[in-house]
CSV table of C-alpha atoms and ligand atoms in Angstrom, one decimal:
chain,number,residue,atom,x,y,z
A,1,UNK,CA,-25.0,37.0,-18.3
A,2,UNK,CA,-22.0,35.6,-16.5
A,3,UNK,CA,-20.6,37.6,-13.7
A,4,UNK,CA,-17.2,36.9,-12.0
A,5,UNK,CA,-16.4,38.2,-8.8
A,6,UNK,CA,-13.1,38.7,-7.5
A,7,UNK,CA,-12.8,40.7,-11.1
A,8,UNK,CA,-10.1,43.0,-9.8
A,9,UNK,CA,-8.2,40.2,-8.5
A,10,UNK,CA,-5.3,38.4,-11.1
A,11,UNK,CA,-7.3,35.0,-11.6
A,12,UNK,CA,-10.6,37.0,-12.0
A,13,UNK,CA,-8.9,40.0,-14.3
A,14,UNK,CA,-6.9,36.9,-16.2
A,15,UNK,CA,-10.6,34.6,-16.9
A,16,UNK,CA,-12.4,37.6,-18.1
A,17,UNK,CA,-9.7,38.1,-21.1
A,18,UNK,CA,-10.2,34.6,-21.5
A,19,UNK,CA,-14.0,34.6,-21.4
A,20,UNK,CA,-13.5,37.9,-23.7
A,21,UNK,CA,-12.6,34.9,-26.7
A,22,UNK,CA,-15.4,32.9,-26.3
A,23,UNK,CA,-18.5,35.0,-25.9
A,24,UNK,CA,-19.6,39.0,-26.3
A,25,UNK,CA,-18.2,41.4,-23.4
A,26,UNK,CA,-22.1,42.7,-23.4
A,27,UNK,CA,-22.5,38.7,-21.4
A,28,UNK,CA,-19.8,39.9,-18.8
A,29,UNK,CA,-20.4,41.4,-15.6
A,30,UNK,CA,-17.3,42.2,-13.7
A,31,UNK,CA,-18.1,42.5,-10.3
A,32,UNK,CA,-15.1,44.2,-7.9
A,33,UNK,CA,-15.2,46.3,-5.1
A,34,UNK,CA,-13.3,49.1,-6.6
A,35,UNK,CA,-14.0,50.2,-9.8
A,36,UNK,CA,-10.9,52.1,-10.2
A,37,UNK,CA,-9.0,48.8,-10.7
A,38,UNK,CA,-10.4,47.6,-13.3
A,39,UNK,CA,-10.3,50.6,-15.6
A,40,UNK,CA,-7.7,48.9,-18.0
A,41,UNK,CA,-11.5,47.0,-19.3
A,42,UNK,CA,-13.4,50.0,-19.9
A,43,UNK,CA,-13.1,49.7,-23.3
A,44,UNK,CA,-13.8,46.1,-23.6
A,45,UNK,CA,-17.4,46.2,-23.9
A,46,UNK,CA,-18.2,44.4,-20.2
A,47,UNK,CA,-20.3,45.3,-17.6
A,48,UNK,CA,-18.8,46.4,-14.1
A,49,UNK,CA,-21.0,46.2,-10.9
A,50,UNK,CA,-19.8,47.4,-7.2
A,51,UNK,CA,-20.2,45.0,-4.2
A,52,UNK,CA,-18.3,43.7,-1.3
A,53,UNK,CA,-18.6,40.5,-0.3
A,54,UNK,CA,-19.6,41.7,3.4
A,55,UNK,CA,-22.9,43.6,2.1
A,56,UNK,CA,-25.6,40.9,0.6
A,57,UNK,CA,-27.3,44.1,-0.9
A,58,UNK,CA,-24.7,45.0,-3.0
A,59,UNK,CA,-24.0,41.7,-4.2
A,60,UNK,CA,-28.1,40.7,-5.3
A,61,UNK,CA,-28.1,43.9,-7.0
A,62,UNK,CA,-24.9,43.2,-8.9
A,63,UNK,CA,-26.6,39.5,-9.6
A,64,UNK,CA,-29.4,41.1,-11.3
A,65,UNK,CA,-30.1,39.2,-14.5
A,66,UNK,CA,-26.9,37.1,-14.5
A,67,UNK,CA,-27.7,33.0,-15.0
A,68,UNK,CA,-23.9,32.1,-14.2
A,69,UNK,CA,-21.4,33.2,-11.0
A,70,UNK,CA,-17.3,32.4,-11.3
A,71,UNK,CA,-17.3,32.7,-7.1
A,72,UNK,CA,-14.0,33.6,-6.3
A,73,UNK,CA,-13.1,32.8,-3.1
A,74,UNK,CA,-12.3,35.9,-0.4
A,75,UNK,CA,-9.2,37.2,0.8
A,76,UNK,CA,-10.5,37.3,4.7
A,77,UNK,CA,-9.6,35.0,7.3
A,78,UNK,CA,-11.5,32.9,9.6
A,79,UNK,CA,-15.0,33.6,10.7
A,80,UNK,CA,-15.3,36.8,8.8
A,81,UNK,CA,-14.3,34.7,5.3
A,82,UNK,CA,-16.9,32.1,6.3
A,83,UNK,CA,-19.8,34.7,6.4
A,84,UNK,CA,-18.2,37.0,3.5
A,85,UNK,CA,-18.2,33.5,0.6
A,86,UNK,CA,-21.3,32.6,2.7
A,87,UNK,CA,-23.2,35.9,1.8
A,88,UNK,CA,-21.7,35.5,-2.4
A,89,UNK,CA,-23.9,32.1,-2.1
A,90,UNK,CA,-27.0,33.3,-0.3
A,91,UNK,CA,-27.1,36.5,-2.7
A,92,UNK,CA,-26.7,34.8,-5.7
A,93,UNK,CA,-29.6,31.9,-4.9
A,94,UNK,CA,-31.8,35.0,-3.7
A,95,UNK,CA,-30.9,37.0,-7.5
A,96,UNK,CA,-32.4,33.9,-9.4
A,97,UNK,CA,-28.7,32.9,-10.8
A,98,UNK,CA,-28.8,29.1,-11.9
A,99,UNK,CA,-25.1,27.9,-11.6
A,100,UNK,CA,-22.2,28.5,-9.8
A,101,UNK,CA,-18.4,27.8,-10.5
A,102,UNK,CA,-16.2,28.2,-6.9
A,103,UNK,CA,-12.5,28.2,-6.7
A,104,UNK,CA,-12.3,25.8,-3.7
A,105,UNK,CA,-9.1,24.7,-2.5
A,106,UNK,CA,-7.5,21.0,-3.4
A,107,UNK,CA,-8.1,19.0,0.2
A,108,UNK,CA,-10.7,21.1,1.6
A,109,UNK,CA,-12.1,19.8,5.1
A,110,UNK,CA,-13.2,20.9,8.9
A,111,UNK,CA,-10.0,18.9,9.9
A,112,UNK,CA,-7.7,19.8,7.1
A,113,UNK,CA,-4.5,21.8,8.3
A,114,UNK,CA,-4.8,25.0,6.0
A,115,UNK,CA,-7.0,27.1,7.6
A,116,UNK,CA,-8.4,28.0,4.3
A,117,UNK,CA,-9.9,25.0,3.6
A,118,UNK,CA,-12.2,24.9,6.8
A,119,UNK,CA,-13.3,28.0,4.7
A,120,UNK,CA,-13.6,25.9,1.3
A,121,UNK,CA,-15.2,23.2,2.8
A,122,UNK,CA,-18.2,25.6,4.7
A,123,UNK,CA,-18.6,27.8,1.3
A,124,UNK,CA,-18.9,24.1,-0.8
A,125,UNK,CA,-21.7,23.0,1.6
A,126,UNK,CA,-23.0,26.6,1.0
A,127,UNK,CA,-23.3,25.9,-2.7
A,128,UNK,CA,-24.2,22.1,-2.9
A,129,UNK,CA,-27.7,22.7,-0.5
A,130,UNK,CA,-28.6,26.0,-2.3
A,131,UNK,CA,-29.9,24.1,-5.2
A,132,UNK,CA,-27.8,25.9,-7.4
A,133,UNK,CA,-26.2,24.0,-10.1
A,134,UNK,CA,-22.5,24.2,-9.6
A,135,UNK,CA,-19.0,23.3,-10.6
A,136,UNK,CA,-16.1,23.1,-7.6
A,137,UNK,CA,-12.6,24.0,-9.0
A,138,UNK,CA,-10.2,22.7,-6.1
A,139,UNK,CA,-7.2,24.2,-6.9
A,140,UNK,CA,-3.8,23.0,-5.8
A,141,UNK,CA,-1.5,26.1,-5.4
A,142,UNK,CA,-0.2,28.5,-7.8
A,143,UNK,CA,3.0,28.2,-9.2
A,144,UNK,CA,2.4,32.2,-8.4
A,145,UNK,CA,3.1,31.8,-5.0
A,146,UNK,CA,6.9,29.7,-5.2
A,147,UNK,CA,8.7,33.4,-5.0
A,148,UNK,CA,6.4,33.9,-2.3
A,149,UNK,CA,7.3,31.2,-0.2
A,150,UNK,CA,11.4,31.1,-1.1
A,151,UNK,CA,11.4,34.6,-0.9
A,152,UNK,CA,15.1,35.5,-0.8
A,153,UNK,CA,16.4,32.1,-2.6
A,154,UNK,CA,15.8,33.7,-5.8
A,155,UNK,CA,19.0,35.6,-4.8
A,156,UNK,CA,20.9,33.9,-2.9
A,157,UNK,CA,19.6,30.0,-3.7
A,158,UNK,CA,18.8,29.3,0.6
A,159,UNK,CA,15.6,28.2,0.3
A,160,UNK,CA,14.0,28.1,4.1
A,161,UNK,CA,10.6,26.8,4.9
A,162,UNK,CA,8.9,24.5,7.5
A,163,UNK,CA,7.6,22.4,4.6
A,164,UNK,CA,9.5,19.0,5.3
A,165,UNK,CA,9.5,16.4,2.7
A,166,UNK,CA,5.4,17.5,1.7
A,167,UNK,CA,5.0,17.9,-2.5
A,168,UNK,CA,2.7,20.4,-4.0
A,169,UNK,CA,1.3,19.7,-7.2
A,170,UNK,CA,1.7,23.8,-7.9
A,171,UNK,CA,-0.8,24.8,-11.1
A,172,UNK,CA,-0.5,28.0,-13.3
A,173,UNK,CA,-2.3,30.7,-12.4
A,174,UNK,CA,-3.4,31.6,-16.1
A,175,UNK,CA,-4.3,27.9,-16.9
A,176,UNK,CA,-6.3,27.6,-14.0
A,177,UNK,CA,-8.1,31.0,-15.5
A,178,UNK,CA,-8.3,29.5,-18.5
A,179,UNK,CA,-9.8,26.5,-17.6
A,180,UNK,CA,-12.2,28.3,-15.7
A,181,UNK,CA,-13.3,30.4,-18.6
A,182,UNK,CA,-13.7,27.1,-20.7
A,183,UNK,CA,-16.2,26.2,-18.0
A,184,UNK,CA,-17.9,29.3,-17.8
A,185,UNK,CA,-18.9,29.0,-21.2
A,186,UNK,CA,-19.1,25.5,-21.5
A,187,UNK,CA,-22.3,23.4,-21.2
A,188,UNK,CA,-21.2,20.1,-19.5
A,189,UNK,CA,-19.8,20.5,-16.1
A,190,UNK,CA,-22.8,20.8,-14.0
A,191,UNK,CA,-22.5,19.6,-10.3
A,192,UNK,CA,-18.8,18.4,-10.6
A,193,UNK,CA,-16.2,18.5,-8.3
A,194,UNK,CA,-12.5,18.8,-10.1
A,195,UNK,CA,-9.1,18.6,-8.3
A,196,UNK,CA,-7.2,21.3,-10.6
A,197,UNK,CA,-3.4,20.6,-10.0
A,198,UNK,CA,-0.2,20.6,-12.3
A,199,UNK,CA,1.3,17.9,-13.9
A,200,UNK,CA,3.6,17.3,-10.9
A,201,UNK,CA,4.4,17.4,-7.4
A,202,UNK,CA,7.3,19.1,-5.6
A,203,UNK,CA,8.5,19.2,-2.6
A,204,UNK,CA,10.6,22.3,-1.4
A,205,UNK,CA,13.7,20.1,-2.2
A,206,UNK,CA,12.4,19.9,-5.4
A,207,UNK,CA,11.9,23.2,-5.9
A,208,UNK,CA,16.0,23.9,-4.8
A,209,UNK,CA,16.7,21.1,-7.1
A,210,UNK,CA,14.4,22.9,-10.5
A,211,UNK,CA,16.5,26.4,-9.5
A,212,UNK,CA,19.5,24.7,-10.3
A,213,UNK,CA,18.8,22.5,-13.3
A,214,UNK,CA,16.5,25.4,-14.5
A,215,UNK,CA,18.5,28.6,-13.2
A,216,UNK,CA,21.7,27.1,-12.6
A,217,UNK,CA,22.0,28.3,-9.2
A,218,UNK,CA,23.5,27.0,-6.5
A,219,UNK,CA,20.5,26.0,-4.6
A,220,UNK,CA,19.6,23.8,-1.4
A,221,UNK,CA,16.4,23.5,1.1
A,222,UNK,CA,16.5,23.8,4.4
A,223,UNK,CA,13.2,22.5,6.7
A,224,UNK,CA,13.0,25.0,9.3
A,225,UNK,CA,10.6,24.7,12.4
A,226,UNK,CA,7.9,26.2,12.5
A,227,UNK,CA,8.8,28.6,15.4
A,228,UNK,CA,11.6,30.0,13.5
A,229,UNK,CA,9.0,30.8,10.8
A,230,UNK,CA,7.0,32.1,12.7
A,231,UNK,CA,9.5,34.7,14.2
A,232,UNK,CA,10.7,35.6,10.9
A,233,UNK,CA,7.3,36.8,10.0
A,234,UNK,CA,7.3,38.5,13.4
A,235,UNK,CA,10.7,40.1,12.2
A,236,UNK,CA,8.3,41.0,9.6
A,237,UNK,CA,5.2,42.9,11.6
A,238,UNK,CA,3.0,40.3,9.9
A,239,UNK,CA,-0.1,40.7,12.4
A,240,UNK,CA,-0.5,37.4,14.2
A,241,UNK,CA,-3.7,36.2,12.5
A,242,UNK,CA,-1.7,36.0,9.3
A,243,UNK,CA,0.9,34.2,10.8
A,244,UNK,CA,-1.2,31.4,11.4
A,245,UNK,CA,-2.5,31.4,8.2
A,246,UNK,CA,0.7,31.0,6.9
A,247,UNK,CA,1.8,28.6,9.2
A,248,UNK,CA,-1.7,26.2,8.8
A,249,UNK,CA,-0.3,26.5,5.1
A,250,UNK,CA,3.2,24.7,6.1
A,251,UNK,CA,1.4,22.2,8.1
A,252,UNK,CA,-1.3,21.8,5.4
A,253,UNK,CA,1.7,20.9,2.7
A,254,UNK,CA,3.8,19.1,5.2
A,255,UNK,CA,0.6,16.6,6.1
A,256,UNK,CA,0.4,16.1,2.0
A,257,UNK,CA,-2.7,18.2,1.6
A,258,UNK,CA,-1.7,20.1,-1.8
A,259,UNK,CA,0.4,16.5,-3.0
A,260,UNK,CA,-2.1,14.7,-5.4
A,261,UNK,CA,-1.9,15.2,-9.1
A,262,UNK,CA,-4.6,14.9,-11.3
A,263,UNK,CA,-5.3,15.3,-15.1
A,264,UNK,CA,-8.8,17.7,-14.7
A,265,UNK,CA,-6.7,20.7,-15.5
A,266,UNK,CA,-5.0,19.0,-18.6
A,267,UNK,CA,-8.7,17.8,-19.8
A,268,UNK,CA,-9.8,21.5,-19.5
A,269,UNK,CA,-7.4,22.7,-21.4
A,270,UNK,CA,-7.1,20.2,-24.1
A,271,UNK,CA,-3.6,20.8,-23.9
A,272,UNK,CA,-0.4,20.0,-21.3
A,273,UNK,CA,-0.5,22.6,-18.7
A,274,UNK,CA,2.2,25.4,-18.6
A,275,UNK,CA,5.4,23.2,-17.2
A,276,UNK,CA,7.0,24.2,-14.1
A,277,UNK,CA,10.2,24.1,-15.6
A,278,UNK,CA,9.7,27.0,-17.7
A,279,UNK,CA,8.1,29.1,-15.0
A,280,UNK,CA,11.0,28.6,-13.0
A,281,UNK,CA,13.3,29.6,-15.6
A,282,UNK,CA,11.1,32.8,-16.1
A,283,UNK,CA,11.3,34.0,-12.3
B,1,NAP,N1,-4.3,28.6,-5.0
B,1,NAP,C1,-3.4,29.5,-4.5
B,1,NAP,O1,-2.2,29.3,-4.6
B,1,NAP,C2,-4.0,30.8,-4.0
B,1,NAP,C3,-3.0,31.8,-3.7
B,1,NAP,C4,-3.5,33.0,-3.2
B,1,NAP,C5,-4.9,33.2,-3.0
B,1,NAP,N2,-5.7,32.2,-3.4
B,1,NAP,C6,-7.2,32.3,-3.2
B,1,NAP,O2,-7.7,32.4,-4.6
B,1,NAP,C7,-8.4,33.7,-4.7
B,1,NAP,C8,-8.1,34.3,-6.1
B,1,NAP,O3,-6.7,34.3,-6.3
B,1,NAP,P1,-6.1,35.7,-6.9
B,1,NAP,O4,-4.7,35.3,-7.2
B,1,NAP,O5,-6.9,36.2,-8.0
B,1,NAP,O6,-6.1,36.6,-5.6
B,1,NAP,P2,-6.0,38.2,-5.7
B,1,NAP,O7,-5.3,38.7,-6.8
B,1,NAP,O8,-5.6,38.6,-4.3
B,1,NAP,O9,-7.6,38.7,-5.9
B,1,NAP,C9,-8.5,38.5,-4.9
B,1,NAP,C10,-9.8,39.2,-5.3
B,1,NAP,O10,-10.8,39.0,-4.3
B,1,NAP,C11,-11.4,40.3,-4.1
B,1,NAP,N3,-11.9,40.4,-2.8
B,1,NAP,C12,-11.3,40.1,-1.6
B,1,NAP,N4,-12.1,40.3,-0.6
B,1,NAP,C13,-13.3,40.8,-1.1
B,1,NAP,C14,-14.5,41.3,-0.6
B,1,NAP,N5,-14.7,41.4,0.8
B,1,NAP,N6,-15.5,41.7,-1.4
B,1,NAP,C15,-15.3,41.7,-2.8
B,1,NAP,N7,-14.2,41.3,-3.3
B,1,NAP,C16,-13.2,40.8,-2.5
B,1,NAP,C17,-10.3,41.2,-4.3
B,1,NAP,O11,-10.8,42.6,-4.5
B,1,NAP,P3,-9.8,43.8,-4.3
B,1,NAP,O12,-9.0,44.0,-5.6
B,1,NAP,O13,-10.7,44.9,-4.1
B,1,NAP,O14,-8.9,43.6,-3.1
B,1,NAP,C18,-9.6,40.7,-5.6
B,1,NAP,O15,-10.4,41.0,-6.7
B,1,NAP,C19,-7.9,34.6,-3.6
B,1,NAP,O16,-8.8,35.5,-3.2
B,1,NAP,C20,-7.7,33.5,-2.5
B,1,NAP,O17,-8.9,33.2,-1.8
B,1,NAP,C21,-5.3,31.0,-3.9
């Protein structure tokens, strides 16, 4: 059985109706916190187990029988992420599972910027002494997350963000799913490491210059500081550990962490990935 974690979560949620194609639902095991949220599947056939990432218990009983884990990586922050993707591993080797697939980030390292990717890197180490066989997705960022980061733009075309001149080779959240789902019921991907990024990279520039050859807007990027981000998220109430986050993220893309481009993600699919162009036209 093949259990993916995360399962309430959109990447998890979108792999499983991808999985759904290529193999019986009775070979799924969703496993989510809450089972409320994934009721729109109770008809689909598939398994749905309880656990949290911060109780091993929960998570070896979930395990039980399954040969294959889609790892998806946690929502915490700091310390308490390290021991929550730490326990996923640890619970998983002690259920007997053979192989793990983990949704790493693209430059993860102790020194890397993002804070996230001190995270990544911890959690790959995790997985790559456990014995378990494994494959690493390191995925660059959504193209999910552009309305995120220009927030207000959409309306009024100002795009501010401390990102400088740094690209990001933004992927699509539902070809990354895919991808993982080819994977997941594949046979040849043990032990690798992919870098799973779109077809391009963009600055935030970029990203003013697609809104008006895609949208016709009258768009333009500003670089702001950092400290001025950081007060608008004040302005915000975003609690300060977030903040930082946030901010490691600028510096992460600024330092060309999320810039390479690679064709893993094309290869998975056997097909061009989604374009950017199009997404921007759709938001
Ligand atoms: N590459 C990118 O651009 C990017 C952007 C955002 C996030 N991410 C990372 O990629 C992951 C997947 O992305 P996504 O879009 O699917 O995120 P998402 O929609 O926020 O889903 C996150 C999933 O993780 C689950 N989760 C979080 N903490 C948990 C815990 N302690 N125990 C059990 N489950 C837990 C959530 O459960 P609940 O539904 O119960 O909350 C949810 O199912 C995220 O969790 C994050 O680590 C990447």
């Amino acid at each position: 059985m093949i259990a993916i974690t995360g399962a309430s979560g959109n990447l998890g949620k979108t792999t499983i109706s991808f999985l759904l194609k290529k193999t019986d639902p009775s070979n799924i095991v969703a496993v989510v916190r809450d089972a409320a949220k994934i009721r729109d599947y109770a008809d689909s056939g598939i398994q749905v187990r309880v656990a949290d990432y911060k109780d091993p218990a929960s998570l070896r009983k979930a395990f039980s029988q399954v040969s294959k884990v889609l790892q998806i990586s946690t929502a915490s922050y700091g310390e308490q992420a390290k021991r929550e993707e730490s326990n996923v591993v640890e619970a998983a080797k002690d259920a007997g599972v053979q192989y793990i697939v983990y949704t790493s980030t693209l430059h993860p390292g102790n020194d890397a910027h993002f804070l996230a990717a001190r995270t990544c890197m911890n959690t790959e180490n995790a997985i790559k002494a456990s014995g378990m066989q494994y494959t690493i997705f390191r995925n660059s960022m959504y193209f999910e997350t552009i309305p995120l980061f220009i927030g207000g733009a959409l309306e009024n075309g100002q795009v501010y963000y401390p990102g400088g001149n740094g690209k990001v080779s933004f992927a699509y959240r539902p070809d990354i799913a895919e991808a993982l789902s080819n994977v997941l019921a594949g046979e040849d991907h043990q032990n690798a490491v992919y870098n799973i990024t779109g077809s391009g990279a963009y600055s935030f520039g970029d990203i003013a210059g697609l809104m008006r050859s895609e949208k016709g807007m009258d768009a333009s990027y500003t670089d702001i500081p950092n400290e001025a981000y950081r007060e608008e998220l004040v302005k915000y109430e975003v609690p300060s550990h977030e903040i930082d986050f946030y901010v490691s993220m600028a510096d992460s893309i600024k330092a060309g962490e999320f810039a390479h481009v690679d064709d893993t993600l094309e290869k998975l699919l056997q097909r061009k990935p989604f374009p950017i162009q199009e997404y921007i036209k759709s938001i």
